[in-house]
mmCIF file with all atom_site columns, C-alpha atoms in Angstrom:
data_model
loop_
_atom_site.group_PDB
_atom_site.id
_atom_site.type_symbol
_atom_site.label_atom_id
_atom_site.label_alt_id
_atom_site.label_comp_id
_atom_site.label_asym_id
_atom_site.label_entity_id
_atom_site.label_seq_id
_atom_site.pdbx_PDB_ins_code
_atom_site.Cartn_x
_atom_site.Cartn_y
_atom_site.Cartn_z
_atom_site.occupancy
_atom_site.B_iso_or_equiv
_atom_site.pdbx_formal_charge
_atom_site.auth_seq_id
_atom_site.auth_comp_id
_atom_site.auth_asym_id
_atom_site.auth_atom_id
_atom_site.pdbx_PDB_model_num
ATOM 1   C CA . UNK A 1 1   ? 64.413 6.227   -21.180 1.00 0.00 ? 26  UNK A CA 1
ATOM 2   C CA . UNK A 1 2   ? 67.098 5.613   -18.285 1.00 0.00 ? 27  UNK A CA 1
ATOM 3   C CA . UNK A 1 3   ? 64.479 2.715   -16.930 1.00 0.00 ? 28  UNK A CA 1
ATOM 4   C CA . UNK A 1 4   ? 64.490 1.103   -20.338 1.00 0.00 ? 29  UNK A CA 1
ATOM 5   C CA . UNK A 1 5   ? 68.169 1.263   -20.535 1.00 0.00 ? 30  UNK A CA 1
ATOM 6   C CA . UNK A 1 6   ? 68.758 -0.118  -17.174 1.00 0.00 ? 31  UNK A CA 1
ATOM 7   C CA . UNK A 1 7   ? 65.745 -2.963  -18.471 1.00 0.00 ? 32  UNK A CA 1
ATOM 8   C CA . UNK A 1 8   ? 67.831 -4.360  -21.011 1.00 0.00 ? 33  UNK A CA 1
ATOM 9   C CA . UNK A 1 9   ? 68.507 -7.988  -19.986 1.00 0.00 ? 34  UNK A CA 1
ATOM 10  C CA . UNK A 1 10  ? 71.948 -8.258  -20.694 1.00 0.00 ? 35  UNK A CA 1
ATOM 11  C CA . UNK A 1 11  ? 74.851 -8.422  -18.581 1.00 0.00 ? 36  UNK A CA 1
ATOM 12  C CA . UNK A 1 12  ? 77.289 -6.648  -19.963 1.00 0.00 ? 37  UNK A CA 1
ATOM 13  C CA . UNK A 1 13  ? 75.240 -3.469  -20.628 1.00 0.00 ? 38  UNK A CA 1
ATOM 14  C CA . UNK A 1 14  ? 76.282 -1.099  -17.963 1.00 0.00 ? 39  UNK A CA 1
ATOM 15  C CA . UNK A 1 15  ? 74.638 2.680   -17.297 1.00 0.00 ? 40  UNK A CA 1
ATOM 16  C CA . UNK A 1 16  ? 76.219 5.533   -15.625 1.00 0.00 ? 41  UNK A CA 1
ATOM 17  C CA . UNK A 1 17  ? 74.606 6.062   -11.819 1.00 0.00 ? 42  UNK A CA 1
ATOM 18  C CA . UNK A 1 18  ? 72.855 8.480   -13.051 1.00 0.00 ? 43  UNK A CA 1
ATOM 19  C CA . UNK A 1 19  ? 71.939 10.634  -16.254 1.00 0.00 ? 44  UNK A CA 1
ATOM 20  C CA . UNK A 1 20  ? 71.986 14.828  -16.186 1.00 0.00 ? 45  UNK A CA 1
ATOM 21  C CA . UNK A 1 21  ? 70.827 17.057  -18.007 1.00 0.00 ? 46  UNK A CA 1
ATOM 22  C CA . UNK A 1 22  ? 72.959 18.991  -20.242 1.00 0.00 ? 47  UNK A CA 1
ATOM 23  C CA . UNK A 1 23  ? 74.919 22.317  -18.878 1.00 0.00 ? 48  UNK A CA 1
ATOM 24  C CA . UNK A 1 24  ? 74.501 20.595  -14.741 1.00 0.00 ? 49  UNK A CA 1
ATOM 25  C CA . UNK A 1 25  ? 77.468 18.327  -15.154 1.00 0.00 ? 50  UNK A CA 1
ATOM 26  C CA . UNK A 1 26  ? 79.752 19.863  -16.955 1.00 0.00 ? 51  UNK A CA 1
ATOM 27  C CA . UNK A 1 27  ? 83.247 18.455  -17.189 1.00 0.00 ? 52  UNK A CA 1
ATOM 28  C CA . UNK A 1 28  ? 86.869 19.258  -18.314 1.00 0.00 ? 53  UNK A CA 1
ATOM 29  C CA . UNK A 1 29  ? 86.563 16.914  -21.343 1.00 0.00 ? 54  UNK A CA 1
ATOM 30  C CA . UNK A 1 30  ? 83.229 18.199  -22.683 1.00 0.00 ? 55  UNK A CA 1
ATOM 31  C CA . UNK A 1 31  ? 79.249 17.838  -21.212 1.00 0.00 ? 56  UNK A CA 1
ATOM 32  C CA . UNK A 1 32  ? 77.573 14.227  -21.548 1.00 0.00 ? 57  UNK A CA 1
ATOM 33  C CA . UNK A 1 33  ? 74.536 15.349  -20.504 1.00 0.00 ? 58  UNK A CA 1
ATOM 34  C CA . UNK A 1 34  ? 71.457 14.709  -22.578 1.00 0.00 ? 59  UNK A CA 1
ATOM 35  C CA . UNK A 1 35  ? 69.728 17.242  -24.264 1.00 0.00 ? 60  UNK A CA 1
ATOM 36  C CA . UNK A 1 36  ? 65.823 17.671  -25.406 1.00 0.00 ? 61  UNK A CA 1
ATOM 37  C CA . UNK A 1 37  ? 66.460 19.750  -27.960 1.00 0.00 ? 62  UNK A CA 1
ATOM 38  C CA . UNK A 1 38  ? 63.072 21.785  -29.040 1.00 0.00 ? 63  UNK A CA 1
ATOM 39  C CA . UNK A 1 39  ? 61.010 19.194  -27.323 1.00 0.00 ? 64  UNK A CA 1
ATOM 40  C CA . UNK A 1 40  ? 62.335 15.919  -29.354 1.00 0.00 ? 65  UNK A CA 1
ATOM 41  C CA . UNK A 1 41  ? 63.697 13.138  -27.222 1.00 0.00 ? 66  UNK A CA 1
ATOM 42  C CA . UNK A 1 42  ? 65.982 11.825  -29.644 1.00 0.00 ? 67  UNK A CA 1
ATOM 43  C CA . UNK A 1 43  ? 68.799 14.369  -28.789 1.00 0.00 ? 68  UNK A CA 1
ATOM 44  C CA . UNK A 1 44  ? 68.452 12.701  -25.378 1.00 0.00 ? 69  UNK A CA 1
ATOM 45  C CA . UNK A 1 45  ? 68.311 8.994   -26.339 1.00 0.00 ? 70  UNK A CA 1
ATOM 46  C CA . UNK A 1 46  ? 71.214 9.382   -28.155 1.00 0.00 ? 71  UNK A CA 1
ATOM 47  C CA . UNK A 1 47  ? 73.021 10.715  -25.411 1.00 0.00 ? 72  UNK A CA 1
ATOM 48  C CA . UNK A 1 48  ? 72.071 8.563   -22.807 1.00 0.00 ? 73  UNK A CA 1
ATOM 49  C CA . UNK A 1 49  ? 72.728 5.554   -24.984 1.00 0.00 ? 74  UNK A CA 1
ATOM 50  C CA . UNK A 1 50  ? 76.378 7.068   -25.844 1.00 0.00 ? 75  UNK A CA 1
ATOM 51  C CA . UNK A 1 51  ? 76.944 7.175   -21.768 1.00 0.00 ? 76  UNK A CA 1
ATOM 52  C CA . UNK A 1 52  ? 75.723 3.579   -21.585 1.00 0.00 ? 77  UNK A CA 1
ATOM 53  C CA . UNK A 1 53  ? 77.776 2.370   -24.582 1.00 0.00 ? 78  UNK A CA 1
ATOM 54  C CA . UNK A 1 54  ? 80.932 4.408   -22.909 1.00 0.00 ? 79  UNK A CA 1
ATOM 55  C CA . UNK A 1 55  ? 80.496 2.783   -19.791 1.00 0.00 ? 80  UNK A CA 1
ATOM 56  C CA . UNK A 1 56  ? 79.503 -0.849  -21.029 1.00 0.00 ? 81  UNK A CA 1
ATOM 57  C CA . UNK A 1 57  ? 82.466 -1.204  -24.132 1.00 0.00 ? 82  UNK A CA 1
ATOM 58  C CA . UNK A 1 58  ? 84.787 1.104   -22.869 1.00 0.00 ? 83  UNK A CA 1
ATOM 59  C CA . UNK A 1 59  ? 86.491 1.415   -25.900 1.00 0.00 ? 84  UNK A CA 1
ATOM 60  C CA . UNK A 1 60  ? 86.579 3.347   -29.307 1.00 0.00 ? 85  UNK A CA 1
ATOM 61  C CA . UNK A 1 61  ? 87.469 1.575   -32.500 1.00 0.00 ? 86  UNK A CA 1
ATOM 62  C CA . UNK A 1 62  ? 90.772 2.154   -34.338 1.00 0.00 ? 87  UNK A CA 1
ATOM 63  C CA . UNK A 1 63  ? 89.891 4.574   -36.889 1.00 0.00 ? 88  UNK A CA 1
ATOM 64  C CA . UNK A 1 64  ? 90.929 1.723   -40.146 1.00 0.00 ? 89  UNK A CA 1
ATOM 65  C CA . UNK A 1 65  ? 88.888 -0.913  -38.201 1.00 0.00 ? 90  UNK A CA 1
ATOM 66  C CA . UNK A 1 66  ? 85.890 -0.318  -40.679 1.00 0.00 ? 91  UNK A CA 1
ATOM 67  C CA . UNK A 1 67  ? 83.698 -3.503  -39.598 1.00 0.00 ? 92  UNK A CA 1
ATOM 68  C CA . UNK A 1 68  ? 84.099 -2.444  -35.885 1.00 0.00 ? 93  UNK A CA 1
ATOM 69  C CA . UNK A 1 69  ? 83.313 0.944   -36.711 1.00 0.00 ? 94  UNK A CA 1
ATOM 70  C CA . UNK A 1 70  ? 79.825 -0.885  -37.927 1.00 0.00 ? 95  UNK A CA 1
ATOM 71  C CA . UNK A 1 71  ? 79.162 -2.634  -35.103 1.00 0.00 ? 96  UNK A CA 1
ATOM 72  C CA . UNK A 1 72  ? 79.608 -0.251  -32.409 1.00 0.00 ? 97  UNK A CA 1
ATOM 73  C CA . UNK A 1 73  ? 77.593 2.163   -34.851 1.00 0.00 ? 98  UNK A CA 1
ATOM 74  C CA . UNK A 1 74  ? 74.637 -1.089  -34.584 1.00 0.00 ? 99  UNK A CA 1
ATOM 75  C CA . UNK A 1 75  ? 75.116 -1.076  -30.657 1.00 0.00 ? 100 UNK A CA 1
ATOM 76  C CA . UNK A 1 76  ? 74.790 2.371   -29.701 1.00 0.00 ? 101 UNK A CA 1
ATOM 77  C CA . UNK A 1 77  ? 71.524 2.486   -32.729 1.00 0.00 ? 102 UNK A CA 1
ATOM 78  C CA . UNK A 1 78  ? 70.201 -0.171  -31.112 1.00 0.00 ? 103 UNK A CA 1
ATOM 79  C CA . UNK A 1 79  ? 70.178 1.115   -27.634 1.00 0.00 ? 104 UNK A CA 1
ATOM 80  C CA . UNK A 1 80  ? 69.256 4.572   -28.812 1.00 0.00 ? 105 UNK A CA 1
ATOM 81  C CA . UNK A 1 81  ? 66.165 2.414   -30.102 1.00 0.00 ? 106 UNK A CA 1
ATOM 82  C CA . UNK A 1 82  ? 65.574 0.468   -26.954 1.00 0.00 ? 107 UNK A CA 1
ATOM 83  C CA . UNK A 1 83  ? 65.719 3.981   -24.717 1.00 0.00 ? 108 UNK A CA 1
ATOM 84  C CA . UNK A 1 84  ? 63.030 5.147   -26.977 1.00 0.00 ? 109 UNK A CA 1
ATOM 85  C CA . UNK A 1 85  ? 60.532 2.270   -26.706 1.00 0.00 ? 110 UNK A CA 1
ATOM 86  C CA . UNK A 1 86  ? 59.179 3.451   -30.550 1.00 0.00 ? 111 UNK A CA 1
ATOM 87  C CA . UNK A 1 87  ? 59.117 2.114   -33.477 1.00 0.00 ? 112 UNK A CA 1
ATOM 88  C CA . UNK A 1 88  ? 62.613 2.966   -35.080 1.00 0.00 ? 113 UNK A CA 1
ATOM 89  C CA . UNK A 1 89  ? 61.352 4.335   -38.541 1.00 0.00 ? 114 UNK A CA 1
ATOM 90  C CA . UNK A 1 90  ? 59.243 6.794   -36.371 1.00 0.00 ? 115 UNK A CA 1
ATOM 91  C CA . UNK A 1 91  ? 62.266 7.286   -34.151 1.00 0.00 ? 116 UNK A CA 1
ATOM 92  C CA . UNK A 1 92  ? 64.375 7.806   -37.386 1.00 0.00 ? 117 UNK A CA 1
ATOM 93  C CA . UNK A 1 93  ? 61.847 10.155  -39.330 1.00 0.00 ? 118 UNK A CA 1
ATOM 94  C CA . UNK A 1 94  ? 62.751 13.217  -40.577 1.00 0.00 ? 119 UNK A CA 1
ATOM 95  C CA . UNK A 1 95  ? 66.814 12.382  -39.169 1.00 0.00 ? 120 UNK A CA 1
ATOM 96  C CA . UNK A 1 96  ? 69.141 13.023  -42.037 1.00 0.00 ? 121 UNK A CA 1
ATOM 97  C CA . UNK A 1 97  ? 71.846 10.507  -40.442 1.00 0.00 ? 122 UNK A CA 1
ATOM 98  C CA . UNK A 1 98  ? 74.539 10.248  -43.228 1.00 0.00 ? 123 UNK A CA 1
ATOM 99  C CA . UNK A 1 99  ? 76.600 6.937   -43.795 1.00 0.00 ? 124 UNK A CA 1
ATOM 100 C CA . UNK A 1 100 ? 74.636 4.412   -41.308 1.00 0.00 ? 125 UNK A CA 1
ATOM 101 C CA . UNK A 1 101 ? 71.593 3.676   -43.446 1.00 0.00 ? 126 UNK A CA 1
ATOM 102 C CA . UNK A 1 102 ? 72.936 -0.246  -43.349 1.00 0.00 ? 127 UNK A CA 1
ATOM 103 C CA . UNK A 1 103 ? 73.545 0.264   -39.197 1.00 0.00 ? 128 UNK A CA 1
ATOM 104 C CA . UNK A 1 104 ? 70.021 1.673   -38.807 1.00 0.00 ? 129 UNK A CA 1
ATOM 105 C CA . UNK A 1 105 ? 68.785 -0.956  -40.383 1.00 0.00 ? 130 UNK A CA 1
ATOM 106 C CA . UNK A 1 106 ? 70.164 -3.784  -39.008 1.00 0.00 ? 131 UNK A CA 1
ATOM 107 C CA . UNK A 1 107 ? 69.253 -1.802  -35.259 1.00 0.00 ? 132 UNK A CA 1
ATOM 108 C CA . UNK A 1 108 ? 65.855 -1.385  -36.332 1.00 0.00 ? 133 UNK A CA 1
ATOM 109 C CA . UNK A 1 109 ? 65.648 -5.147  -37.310 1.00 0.00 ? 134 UNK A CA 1
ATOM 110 C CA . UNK A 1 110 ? 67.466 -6.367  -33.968 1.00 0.00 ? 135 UNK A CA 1
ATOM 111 C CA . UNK A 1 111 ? 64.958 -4.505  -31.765 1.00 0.00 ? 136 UNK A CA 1
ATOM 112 C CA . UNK A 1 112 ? 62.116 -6.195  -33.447 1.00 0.00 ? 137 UNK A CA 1
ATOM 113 C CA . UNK A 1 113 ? 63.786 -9.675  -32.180 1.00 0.00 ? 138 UNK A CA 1
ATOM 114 C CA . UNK A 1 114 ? 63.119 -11.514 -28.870 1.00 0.00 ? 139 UNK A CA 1
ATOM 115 C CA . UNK A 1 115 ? 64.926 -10.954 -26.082 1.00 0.00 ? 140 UNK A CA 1
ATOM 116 C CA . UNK A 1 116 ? 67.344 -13.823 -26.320 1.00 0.00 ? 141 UNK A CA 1
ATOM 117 C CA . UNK A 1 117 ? 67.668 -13.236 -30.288 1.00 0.00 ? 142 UNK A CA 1
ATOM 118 C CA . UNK A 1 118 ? 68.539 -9.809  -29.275 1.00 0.00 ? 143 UNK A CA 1
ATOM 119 C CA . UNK A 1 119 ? 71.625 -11.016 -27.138 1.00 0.00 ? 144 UNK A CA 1
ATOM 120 C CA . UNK A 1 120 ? 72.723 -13.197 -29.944 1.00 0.00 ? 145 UNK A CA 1
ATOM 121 C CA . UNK A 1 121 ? 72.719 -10.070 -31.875 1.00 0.00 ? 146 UNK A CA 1
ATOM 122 C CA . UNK A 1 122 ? 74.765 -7.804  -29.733 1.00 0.00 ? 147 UNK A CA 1
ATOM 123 C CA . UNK A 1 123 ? 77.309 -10.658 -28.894 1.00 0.00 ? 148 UNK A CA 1
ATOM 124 C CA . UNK A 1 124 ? 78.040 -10.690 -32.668 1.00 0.00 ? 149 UNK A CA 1
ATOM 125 C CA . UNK A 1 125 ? 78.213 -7.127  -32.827 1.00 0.00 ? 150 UNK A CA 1
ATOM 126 C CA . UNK A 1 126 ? 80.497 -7.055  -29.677 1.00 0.00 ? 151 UNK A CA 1
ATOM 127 C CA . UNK A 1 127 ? 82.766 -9.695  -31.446 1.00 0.00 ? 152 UNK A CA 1
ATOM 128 C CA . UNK A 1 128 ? 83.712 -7.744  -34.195 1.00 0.00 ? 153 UNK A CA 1
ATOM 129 C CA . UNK A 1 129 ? 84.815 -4.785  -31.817 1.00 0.00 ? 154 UNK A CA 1
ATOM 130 C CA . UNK A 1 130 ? 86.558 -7.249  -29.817 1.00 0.00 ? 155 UNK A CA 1
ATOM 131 C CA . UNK A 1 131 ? 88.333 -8.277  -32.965 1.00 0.00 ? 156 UNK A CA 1
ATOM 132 C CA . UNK A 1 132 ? 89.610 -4.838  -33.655 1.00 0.00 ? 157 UNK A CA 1
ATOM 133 C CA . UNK A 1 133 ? 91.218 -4.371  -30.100 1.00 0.00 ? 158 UNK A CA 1
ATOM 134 C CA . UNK A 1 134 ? 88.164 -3.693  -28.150 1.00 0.00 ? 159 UNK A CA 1
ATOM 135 C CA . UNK A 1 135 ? 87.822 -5.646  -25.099 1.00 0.00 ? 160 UNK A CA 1
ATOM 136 C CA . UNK A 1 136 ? 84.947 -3.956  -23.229 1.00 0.00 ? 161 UNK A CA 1
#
């Protein structure tokens, strides 16, 4: 999963040095290790993809900045999608993720796009975070 993170063509996707398993990095703010939780990866791809959405946009929406809120929910779907390499209904099965039926969606479509369609897709996304204050 870290090698298809770090294979994502795009320049402003960054990833931590390196990713750790959850409990040997433990740090005053919390553990962002990933996590195979009872043998399912997606625990883990949605950690590692938090750590390289942390590190690449830096920034949290304000709480009333709804549209943001969508697009950074988009970005981090979408790379929890790329880190899988699966099909994103399969990745998505049996998940009871509440409120970001619309964000999955739109993911799963973007990851089905080329690779240059896919930039045009996380630009937009990154525009309307930049909009709401986020520069990263």
């Amino acid at each position: 999963m870290a090698d298809r993170l770090a294979w994502i063509p795009q320049g402003w996707v960054k990833q931590p040095a390196a990713f750790y398993e959850f409990g040997l990095r433990p740090t005053r703010l919390g553990d962002p290790g990933f996590d195979i939780a009872e043998g399912h990866v997606r625990p883990a791809a949605i950690s590692m993809a938090a750590q390289v959405s942390t590190q690449s946009l830096g920034c949290t929406p304000p709480r009333n900045a709804r549209r943001a809120w969508e697009a950074s929910n988009r970005l981090d779907l979408w790379l929890e999608y790329r880190a899988m390499g699966t099909d994103p209904k399969a990745a998505d099965a049996g998940l009871n993720m509440v409120g970001v039926a619309q964000e999955q969606r739109a993911a799963g479509e973007a990851v089905a796009l080329t690779e240059a369609e896919q930039e045009v897709w996380a630009a937009k996304q990154r525009a309307q975070m930049k909009k709401a204050g986020c520069e990263g």
